[in-house]
């Protein structure tokens, strides 16, 4: 995977995110969180692409190398899907600020594409998707289950057992029997059957969202994250200009 050089450093006045106005403080806090989320998403998306490029060459085989790669990809997907849920919770919690005239003024200064991705995300987060409110709730419910049952919490072992059953009963032609690598160290060990169970659990959760929902979500995150970058950039530019005028 070729390394893309980062753009040069640009500095700004810290007062951009430390305004005196109470309403502006709320907007600044949300934008700062979007910057934080952007970095987190970027890290996981980079890991996702890196793992895929380091996959063994050729067609899939039942080898430890393929199993390790596949397990890591599944893990990154689960984390990213769970993060989407947390972003939607942020939107719901900060509804007042996000729907304020000040925040909408900021969004209006962004490109059409950025506004499209942001407004679509807000619509889902506030349960008012133009396509289908029921579909929006179904989407939220699926992400919440992935977050709570496969990623951040380990108190739902029965769901994972169901995933294991789906993976190995009956025995899958390609997947074969449950297997592990039981090395003498952590680095040389992995329980591939647990990866398979988690994958089947996620697939069952995403199934109501349509075919290839997982791939669609990963692509969606890239577009959403780029919109976050544009919003943060617009806010820094706007606030910097305001501070310069006031001096």
mmCIF file with all atom_site columns, N, CA and C in Angstrom, residues 171-224:
data_model
loop_
_atom_site.group_PDB
_atom_site.id
_atom_site.type_symbol
_atom_site.label_atom_id
_atom_site.label_alt_id
_atom_site.label_comp_id
_atom_site.label_asym_id
_atom_site.label_entity_id
_atom_site.label_seq_id
_atom_site.pdbx_PDB_ins_code
_atom_site.Cartn_x
_atom_site.Cartn_y
_atom_site.Cartn_z
_atom_site.occupancy
_atom_site.B_iso_or_equiv
_atom_site.pdbx_formal_charge
_atom_site.auth_seq_id
_atom_site.auth_comp_id
_atom_site.auth_asym_id
_atom_site.auth_atom_id
_atom_site.pdbx_PDB_model_num
ATOM 1   N N  . UNK A 1 171 ? -21.833 -27.958 7.716  1.00 0.00 ? 171 UNK A N  1
ATOM 2   C CA . UNK A 1 171 ? -20.450 -27.613 7.402  1.00 0.00 ? 171 UNK A CA 1
ATOM 3   C C  . UNK A 1 171 ? -20.390 -26.938 6.042  1.00 0.00 ? 171 UNK A C  1
ATOM 4   N N  . UNK A 1 172 ? -19.769 -25.758 6.002  1.00 0.00 ? 172 UNK A N  1
ATOM 5   C CA . UNK A 1 172 ? -19.646 -24.983 4.764  1.00 0.00 ? 172 UNK A CA 1
ATOM 6   C C  . UNK A 1 172 ? -18.559 -25.591 3.881  1.00 0.00 ? 172 UNK A C  1
ATOM 7   N N  . UNK A 1 173 ? -18.823 -25.654 2.581  1.00 0.00 ? 173 UNK A N  1
ATOM 8   C CA . UNK A 1 173 ? -17.894 -26.299 1.640  1.00 0.00 ? 173 UNK A CA 1
ATOM 9   C C  . UNK A 1 173 ? -16.526 -25.632 1.648  1.00 0.00 ? 173 UNK A C  1
ATOM 10  N N  . UNK A 1 174 ? -16.498 -24.298 1.659  1.00 0.00 ? 174 UNK A N  1
ATOM 11  C CA . UNK A 1 174 ? -15.221 -23.581 1.620  1.00 0.00 ? 174 UNK A CA 1
ATOM 12  C C  . UNK A 1 174 ? -14.654 -23.392 3.023  1.00 0.00 ? 174 UNK A C  1
ATOM 13  N N  . UNK A 1 175 ? -15.513 -23.013 3.968  1.00 0.00 ? 175 UNK A N  1
ATOM 14  C CA . UNK A 1 175 ? -15.043 -22.729 5.323  1.00 0.00 ? 175 UNK A CA 1
ATOM 15  C C  . UNK A 1 175 ? -14.567 -24.000 6.026  1.00 0.00 ? 175 UNK A C  1
ATOM 16  N N  . UNK A 1 176 ? -15.258 -25.092 5.802  1.00 0.00 ? 176 UNK A N  1
ATOM 17  C CA . UNK A 1 176 ? -14.860 -26.360 6.413  1.00 0.00 ? 176 UNK A CA 1
ATOM 18  C C  . UNK A 1 176 ? -15.159 -26.415 7.901  1.00 0.00 ? 176 UNK A C  1
ATOM 19  N N  . UNK A 1 177 ? -14.420 -27.246 8.607  1.00 0.00 ? 177 UNK A N  1
ATOM 20  C CA . UNK A 1 177 ? -14.610 -27.428 10.046 1.00 0.00 ? 177 UNK A CA 1
ATOM 21  C C  . UNK A 1 177 ? -14.032 -26.254 10.832 1.00 0.00 ? 177 UNK A C  1
ATOM 22  N N  . UNK A 1 178 ? -14.519 -26.011 12.054 1.00 0.00 ? 178 UNK A N  1
ATOM 23  C CA . UNK A 1 178 ? -13.937 -24.965 12.905 1.00 0.00 ? 178 UNK A CA 1
ATOM 24  C C  . UNK A 1 178 ? -12.448 -25.236 13.111 1.00 0.00 ? 178 UNK A C  1
ATOM 25  N N  . UNK A 1 179 ? -11.635 -24.197 13.084 1.00 0.00 ? 179 UNK A N  1
ATOM 26  C CA . UNK A 1 179 ? -10.197 -24.404 13.238 1.00 0.00 ? 179 UNK A CA 1
ATOM 27  C C  . UNK A 1 179 ? -9.543  -23.266 14.012 1.00 0.00 ? 179 UNK A C  1
ATOM 28  N N  . UNK A 1 180 ? -8.324  -23.515 14.467 1.00 0.00 ? 180 UNK A N  1
ATOM 29  C CA . UNK A 1 180 ? -7.543  -22.556 15.254 1.00 0.00 ? 180 UNK A CA 1
ATOM 30  C C  . UNK A 1 180 ? -6.077  -22.689 14.891 1.00 0.00 ? 180 UNK A C  1
ATOM 31  N N  . UNK A 1 181 ? -5.305  -21.693 15.290 1.00 0.00 ? 181 UNK A N  1
ATOM 32  C CA . UNK A 1 181 ? -3.848  -21.803 15.313 1.00 0.00 ? 181 UNK A CA 1
ATOM 33  C C  . UNK A 1 181 ? -3.459  -21.696 16.783 1.00 0.00 ? 181 UNK A C  1
ATOM 34  N N  . UNK A 1 182 ? -2.960  -22.772 17.367 1.00 0.00 ? 182 UNK A N  1
ATOM 35  C CA . UNK A 1 182 ? -2.654  -22.808 18.796 1.00 0.00 ? 182 UNK A CA 1
ATOM 36  C C  . UNK A 1 182 ? -1.144  -22.769 18.997 1.00 0.00 ? 182 UNK A C  1
ATOM 37  N N  . UNK A 1 183 ? -0.572  -21.581 18.810 1.00 0.00 ? 183 UNK A N  1
ATOM 38  C CA . UNK A 1 183 ? 0.861   -21.413 18.990 1.00 0.00 ? 183 UNK A CA 1
ATOM 39  C C  . UNK A 1 183 ? 1.225   -21.238 20.453 1.00 0.00 ? 183 UNK A C  1
ATOM 40  N N  . UNK A 1 184 ? 2.516   -21.133 20.714 1.00 0.00 ? 184 UNK A N  1
ATOM 41  C CA . UNK A 1 184 ? 2.986   -20.972 22.095 1.00 0.00 ? 184 UNK A CA 1
ATOM 42  C C  . UNK A 1 184 ? 2.900   -19.524 22.556 1.00 0.00 ? 184 UNK A C  1
ATOM 43  N N  . UNK A 1 185 ? 2.669   -18.595 21.611 1.00 0.00 ? 185 UNK A N  1
ATOM 44  C CA . UNK A 1 185 ? 2.566   -17.171 21.946 1.00 0.00 ? 185 UNK A CA 1
ATOM 45  C C  . UNK A 1 185 ? 1.288   -16.591 21.348 1.00 0.00 ? 185 UNK A C  1
ATOM 46  N N  . UNK A 1 186 ? 0.900   -15.413 21.834 1.00 0.00 ? 186 UNK A N  1
ATOM 47  C CA . UNK A 1 186 ? -0.282  -14.745 21.308 1.00 0.00 ? 186 UNK A CA 1
ATOM 48  C C  . UNK A 1 186 ? -0.122  -14.474 19.817 1.00 0.00 ? 186 UNK A C  1
ATOM 49  N N  . UNK A 1 187 ? 1.082   -14.064 19.410 1.00 0.00 ? 187 UNK A N  1
ATOM 50  C CA . UNK A 1 187 ? 1.325   -13.704 18.016 1.00 0.00 ? 187 UNK A CA 1
ATOM 51  C C  . UNK A 1 187 ? 1.159   -14.880 17.058 1.00 0.00 ? 187 UNK A C  1
ATOM 52  N N  . UNK A 1 188 ? 1.297   -16.085 17.553 1.00 0.00 ? 188 UNK A N  1
ATOM 53  C CA . UNK A 1 188 ? 1.215   -17.262 16.680 1.00 0.00 ? 188 UNK A CA 1
ATOM 54  C C  . UNK A 1 188 ? -0.096  -18.033 16.857 1.00 0.00 ? 188 UNK A C  1
ATOM 55  N N  . UNK A 1 189 ? -1.054  -17.394 17.522 1.00 0.00 ? 189 UNK A N  1
ATOM 56  C CA . UNK A 1 189 ? -2.328  -18.061 17.802 1.00 0.00 ? 189 UNK A CA 1
ATOM 57  C C  . UNK A 1 189 ? -3.512  -17.242 17.300 1.00 0.00 ? 189 UNK A C  1
ATOM 58  N N  . UNK A 1 190 ? -4.575  -17.938 16.918 1.00 0.00 ? 190 UNK A N  1
ATOM 59  C CA . UNK A 1 190 ? -5.841  -17.270 16.584 1.00 0.00 ? 190 UNK A CA 1
ATOM 60  C C  . UNK A 1 190 ? -6.961  -18.312 16.537 1.00 0.00 ? 190 UNK A C  1
ATOM 61  N N  . UNK A 1 191 ? -8.143  -17.887 16.996 1.00 0.00 ? 191 UNK A N  1
ATOM 62  C CA . UNK A 1 191 ? -9.329  -18.737 16.938 1.00 0.00 ? 191 UNK A CA 1
ATOM 63  C C  . UNK A 1 191 ? -10.167 -18.305 15.737 1.00 0.00 ? 191 UNK A C  1
ATOM 64  N N  . UNK A 1 192 ? -9.936  -18.930 14.607 1.00 0.00 ? 192 UNK A N  1
ATOM 65  C CA . UNK A 1 192 ? -10.624 -18.550 13.374 1.00 0.00 ? 192 UNK A CA 1
ATOM 66  C C  . UNK A 1 192 ? -12.124 -18.826 13.448 1.00 0.00 ? 192 UNK A C  1
ATOM 67  N N  . UNK A 1 193 ? -12.506 -19.810 14.234 1.00 0.00 ? 193 UNK A N  1
ATOM 68  C CA . UNK A 1 193 ? -13.931 -20.126 14.362 1.00 0.00 ? 193 UNK A CA 1
ATOM 69  C C  . UNK A 1 193 ? -14.697 -18.987 15.033 1.00 0.00 ? 193 UNK A C  1
ATOM 70  N N  . UNK A 1 194 ? -14.018 -18.228 15.922 1.00 0.00 ? 194 UNK A N  1
ATOM 71  C CA . UNK A 1 194 ? -14.656 -17.076 16.566 1.00 0.00 ? 194 UNK A CA 1
ATOM 72  C C  . UNK A 1 194 ? -14.851 -15.941 15.562 1.00 0.00 ? 194 UNK A C  1
ATOM 73  N N  . UNK A 1 195 ? -13.868 -15.766 14.660 1.00 0.00 ? 195 UNK A N  1
ATOM 74  C CA . UNK A 1 195 ? -14.021 -14.772 13.586 1.00 0.00 ? 195 UNK A CA 1
ATOM 75  C C  . UNK A 1 195 ? -15.216 -15.127 12.712 1.00 0.00 ? 195 UNK A C  1
ATOM 76  N N  . UNK A 1 196 ? -15.331 -16.412 12.381 1.00 0.00 ? 196 UNK A N  1
ATOM 77  C CA . UNK A 1 196 ? -16.436 -16.867 11.526 1.00 0.00 ? 196 UNK A CA 1
ATOM 78  C C  . UNK A 1 196 ? -17.780 -16.653 12.215 1.00 0.00 ? 196 UNK A C  1
ATOM 79  N N  . UNK A 1 197 ? -17.827 -16.912 13.517 1.00 0.00 ? 197 UNK A N  1
ATOM 80  C CA . UNK A 1 197 ? -19.067 -16.716 14.271 1.00 0.00 ? 197 UNK A CA 1
ATOM 81  C C  . UNK A 1 197 ? -19.464 -15.244 14.281 1.00 0.00 ? 197 UNK A C  1
ATOM 82  N N  . UNK A 1 198 ? -18.481 -14.363 14.506 1.00 0.00 ? 198 UNK A N  1
ATOM 83  C CA . UNK A 1 198 ? -18.755 -12.921 14.515 1.00 0.00 ? 198 UNK A CA 1
ATOM 84  C C  . UNK A 1 198 ? -19.210 -12.446 13.140 1.00 0.00 ? 198 UNK A C  1
ATOM 85  N N  . UNK A 1 199 ? -18.573 -12.970 12.088 1.00 0.00 ? 199 UNK A N  1
ATOM 86  C CA . UNK A 1 199 ? -18.953 -12.581 10.732 1.00 0.00 ? 199 UNK A CA 1
ATOM 87  C C  . UNK A 1 199 ? -20.395 -12.974 10.432 1.00 0.00 ? 199 UNK A C  1
ATOM 88  N N  . UNK A 1 200 ? -20.762 -14.186 10.768 1.00 0.00 ? 200 UNK A N  1
ATOM 89  C CA . UNK A 1 200 ? -22.129 -14.644 10.499 1.00 0.00 ? 200 UNK A CA 1
ATOM 90  C C  . UNK A 1 200 ? -23.151 -13.871 11.321 1.00 0.00 ? 200 UNK A C  1
ATOM 91  N N  . UNK A 1 201 ? -22.780 -13.495 12.544 1.00 0.00 ? 201 UNK A N  1
ATOM 92  C CA . UNK A 1 201 ? -23.684 -12.698 13.371 1.00 0.00 ? 201 UNK A CA 1
ATOM 93  C C  . UNK A 1 201 ? -23.921 -11.333 12.738 1.00 0.00 ? 201 UNK A C  1
ATOM 94  N N  . UNK A 1 202 ? -22.839 -10.694 12.280 1.00 0.00 ? 202 UNK A N  1
ATOM 95  C CA . UNK A 1 202 ? -22.970 -9.384  11.629 1.00 0.00 ? 202 UNK A CA 1
ATOM 96  C C  . UNK A 1 202 ? -23.789 -9.497  10.349 1.00 0.00 ? 202 UNK A C  1
ATOM 97  N N  . UNK A 1 203 ? -23.528 -10.532 9.558  1.00 0.00 ? 203 UNK A N  1
ATOM 98  C CA . UNK A 1 203 ? -24.281 -10.726 8.310  1.00 0.00 ? 203 UNK A CA 1
ATOM 99  C C  . UNK A 1 203 ? -25.773 -10.899 8.583  1.00 0.00 ? 203 UNK A C  1
ATOM 100 N N  . UNK A 1 204 ? -26.102 -11.615 9.649  1.00 0.00 ? 204 UNK A N  1
ATOM 101 C CA . UNK A 1 204 ? -27.515 -11.818 9.987  1.00 0.00 ? 204 UNK A CA 1
ATOM 102 C C  . UNK A 1 204 ? -28.170 -10.511 10.429 1.00 0.00 ? 204 UNK A C  1
ATOM 103 N N  . UNK A 1 205 ? -27.394 -9.657  11.111 1.00 0.00 ? 205 UNK A N  1
ATOM 104 C CA . UNK A 1 205 ? -27.917 -8.366  11.561 1.00 0.00 ? 205 UNK A CA 1
ATOM 105 C C  . UNK A 1 205 ? -28.124 -7.421  10.381 1.00 0.00 ? 205 UNK A C  1
ATOM 106 N N  . UNK A 1 206 ? -27.195 -7.476  9.416  1.00 0.00 ? 206 UNK A N  1
ATOM 107 C CA . UNK A 1 206 ? -27.258 -6.573  8.262  1.00 0.00 ? 206 UNK A CA 1
ATOM 108 C C  . UNK A 1 206 ? -28.208 -7.056  7.171  1.00 0.00 ? 206 UNK A C  1
ATOM 109 N N  . UNK A 1 207 ? -28.595 -8.308  7.218  1.00 0.00 ? 207 UNK A N  1
ATOM 110 C CA . UNK A 1 207 ? -29.416 -8.896  6.156  1.00 0.00 ? 207 UNK A CA 1
ATOM 111 C C  . UNK A 1 207 ? -30.664 -8.080  5.824  1.00 0.00 ? 207 UNK A C  1
ATOM 112 N N  . UNK A 1 208 ? -31.423 -7.558  6.823  1.00 0.00 ? 208 UNK A N  1
ATOM 113 C CA . UNK A 1 208 ? -32.621 -6.763  6.512  1.00 0.00 ? 208 UNK A CA 1
ATOM 114 C C  . UNK A 1 208 ? -32.323 -5.472  5.752  1.00 0.00 ? 208 UNK A C  1
ATOM 115 N N  . UNK A 1 209 ? -31.045 -5.038  5.763  1.00 0.00 ? 209 UNK A N  1
ATOM 116 C CA . UNK A 1 209 ? -30.676 -3.792  5.080  1.00 0.00 ? 209 UNK A CA 1
ATOM 117 C C  . UNK A 1 209 ? -30.382 -4.006  3.601  1.00 0.00 ? 209 UNK A C  1
ATOM 118 N N  . UNK A 1 210 ? -30.379 -5.255  3.148  1.00 0.00 ? 210 UNK A N  1
ATOM 119 C CA . UNK A 1 210 ? -30.163 -5.515  1.730  1.00 0.00 ? 210 UNK A CA 1
ATOM 120 C C  . UNK A 1 210 ? -28.830 -6.177  1.446  1.00 0.00 ? 210 UNK A C  1
ATOM 121 N N  . UNK A 1 211 ? -28.681 -6.599  0.200  1.00 0.00 ? 211 UNK A N  1
ATOM 122 C CA . UNK A 1 211 ? -27.467 -7.299  -0.223 1.00 0.00 ? 211 UNK A CA 1
ATOM 123 C C  . UNK A 1 211 ? -26.267 -6.364  -0.218 1.00 0.00 ? 211 UNK A C  1
ATOM 124 N N  . UNK A 1 212 ? -25.117 -6.880  0.170  1.00 0.00 ? 212 UNK A N  1
ATOM 125 C CA . UNK A 1 212 ? -23.855 -6.123  0.205  1.00 0.00 ? 212 UNK A CA 1
ATOM 126 C C  . UNK A 1 212 ? -23.941 -4.890  1.102  1.00 0.00 ? 212 UNK A C  1
ATOM 127 N N  . UNK A 1 213 ? -24.748 -4.957  2.162  1.00 0.00 ? 213 UNK A N  1
ATOM 128 C CA . UNK A 1 213 ? -24.907 -3.815  3.067  1.00 0.00 ? 213 UNK A CA 1
ATOM 129 C C  . UNK A 1 213 ? -23.586 -3.439  3.728  1.00 0.00 ? 213 UNK A C  1
ATOM 130 N N  . UNK A 1 214 ? -22.762 -4.448  4.046  1.00 0.00 ? 214 UNK A N  1
ATOM 131 C CA . UNK A 1 214 ? -21.483 -4.178  4.687  1.00 0.00 ? 214 UNK A CA 1
ATOM 132 C C  . UNK A 1 214 ? -20.558 -3.353  3.811  1.00 0.00 ? 214 UNK A C  1
ATOM 133 N N  . UNK A 1 215 ? -20.420 -3.741  2.543  1.00 0.00 ? 215 UNK A N  1
ATOM 134 C CA . UNK A 1 215 ? -19.573 -2.990  1.606  1.00 0.00 ? 215 UNK A CA 1
ATOM 135 C C  . UNK A 1 215 ? -20.122 -1.585  1.398  1.00 0.00 ? 215 UNK A C  1
ATOM 136 N N  . UNK A 1 216 ? -21.440 -1.478  1.328  1.00 0.00 ? 216 UNK A N  1
ATOM 137 C CA . UNK A 1 216 ? -22.079 -0.172  1.151  1.00 0.00 ? 216 UNK A CA 1
ATOM 138 C C  . UNK A 1 216 ? -21.763 0.742   2.334  1.00 0.00 ? 216 UNK A C  1
ATOM 139 N N  . UNK A 1 217 ? -21.805 0.195   3.541  1.00 0.00 ? 217 UNK A N  1
ATOM 140 C CA . UNK A 1 217 ? -21.531 0.988   4.733  1.00 0.00 ? 217 UNK A CA 1
ATOM 141 C C  . UNK A 1 217 ? -20.087 1.476   4.755  1.00 0.00 ? 217 UNK A C  1
ATOM 142 N N  . UNK A 1 218 ? -19.149 0.626   4.363  1.00 0.00 ? 218 UNK A N  1
ATOM 143 C CA . UNK A 1 218 ? -17.740 1.032   4.351  1.00 0.00 ? 218 UNK A CA 1
ATOM 144 C C  . UNK A 1 218 ? -17.514 2.164   3.360  1.00 0.00 ? 218 UNK A C  1
ATOM 145 N N  . UNK A 1 219 ? -18.148 2.101   2.193  1.00 0.00 ? 219 UNK A N  1
ATOM 146 C CA . UNK A 1 219 ? -18.034 3.184   1.211  1.00 0.00 ? 219 UNK A CA 1
ATOM 147 C C  . UNK A 1 219 ? -18.727 4.446   1.707  1.00 0.00 ? 219 UNK A C  1
ATOM 148 N N  . UNK A 1 220 ? -19.851 4.268   2.395  1.00 0.00 ? 220 UNK A N  1
ATOM 149 C CA . UNK A 1 220 ? -20.592 5.402   2.942  1.00 0.00 ? 220 UNK A CA 1
ATOM 150 C C  . UNK A 1 220 ? -19.744 6.170   3.945  1.00 0.00 ? 220 UNK A C  1
ATOM 151 N N  . UNK A 1 221 ? -19.000 5.436   4.766  1.00 0.00 ? 221 UNK A N  1
ATOM 152 C CA . UNK A 1 221 ? -18.159 6.060   5.785  1.00 0.00 ? 221 UNK A CA 1
ATOM 153 C C  . UNK A 1 221 ? -17.116 6.974   5.149  1.00 0.00 ? 221 UNK A C  1
ATOM 154 N N  . UNK A 1 222 ? -16.546 6.551   4.032  1.00 0.00 ? 222 UNK A N  1
ATOM 155 C CA . UNK A 1 222 ? -15.543 7.373   3.356  1.00 0.00 ? 222 UNK A CA 1
ATOM 156 C C  . UNK A 1 222 ? -16.140 8.715   2.937  1.00 0.00 ? 222 UNK A C  1
ATOM 157 N N  . UNK A 1 223 ? -17.350 8.682   2.387  1.00 0.00 ? 223 UNK A N  1
ATOM 158 C CA . UNK A 1 223 ? -18.006 9.919   1.960  1.00 0.00 ? 223 UNK A CA 1
ATOM 159 C C  . UNK A 1 223 ? -18.397 10.785  3.151  1.00 0.00 ? 223 UNK A C  1
ATOM 160 N N  . UNK A 1 224 ? -18.917 10.149  4.189  1.00 0.00 ? 224 UNK A N  1
ATOM 161 C CA . UNK A 1 224 ? -19.305 10.874  5.397  1.00 0.00 ? 224 UNK A CA 1
ATOM 162 C C  . UNK A 1 224 ? -18.087 11.551  6.013  1.00 0.00 ? 224 UNK A C  1
#
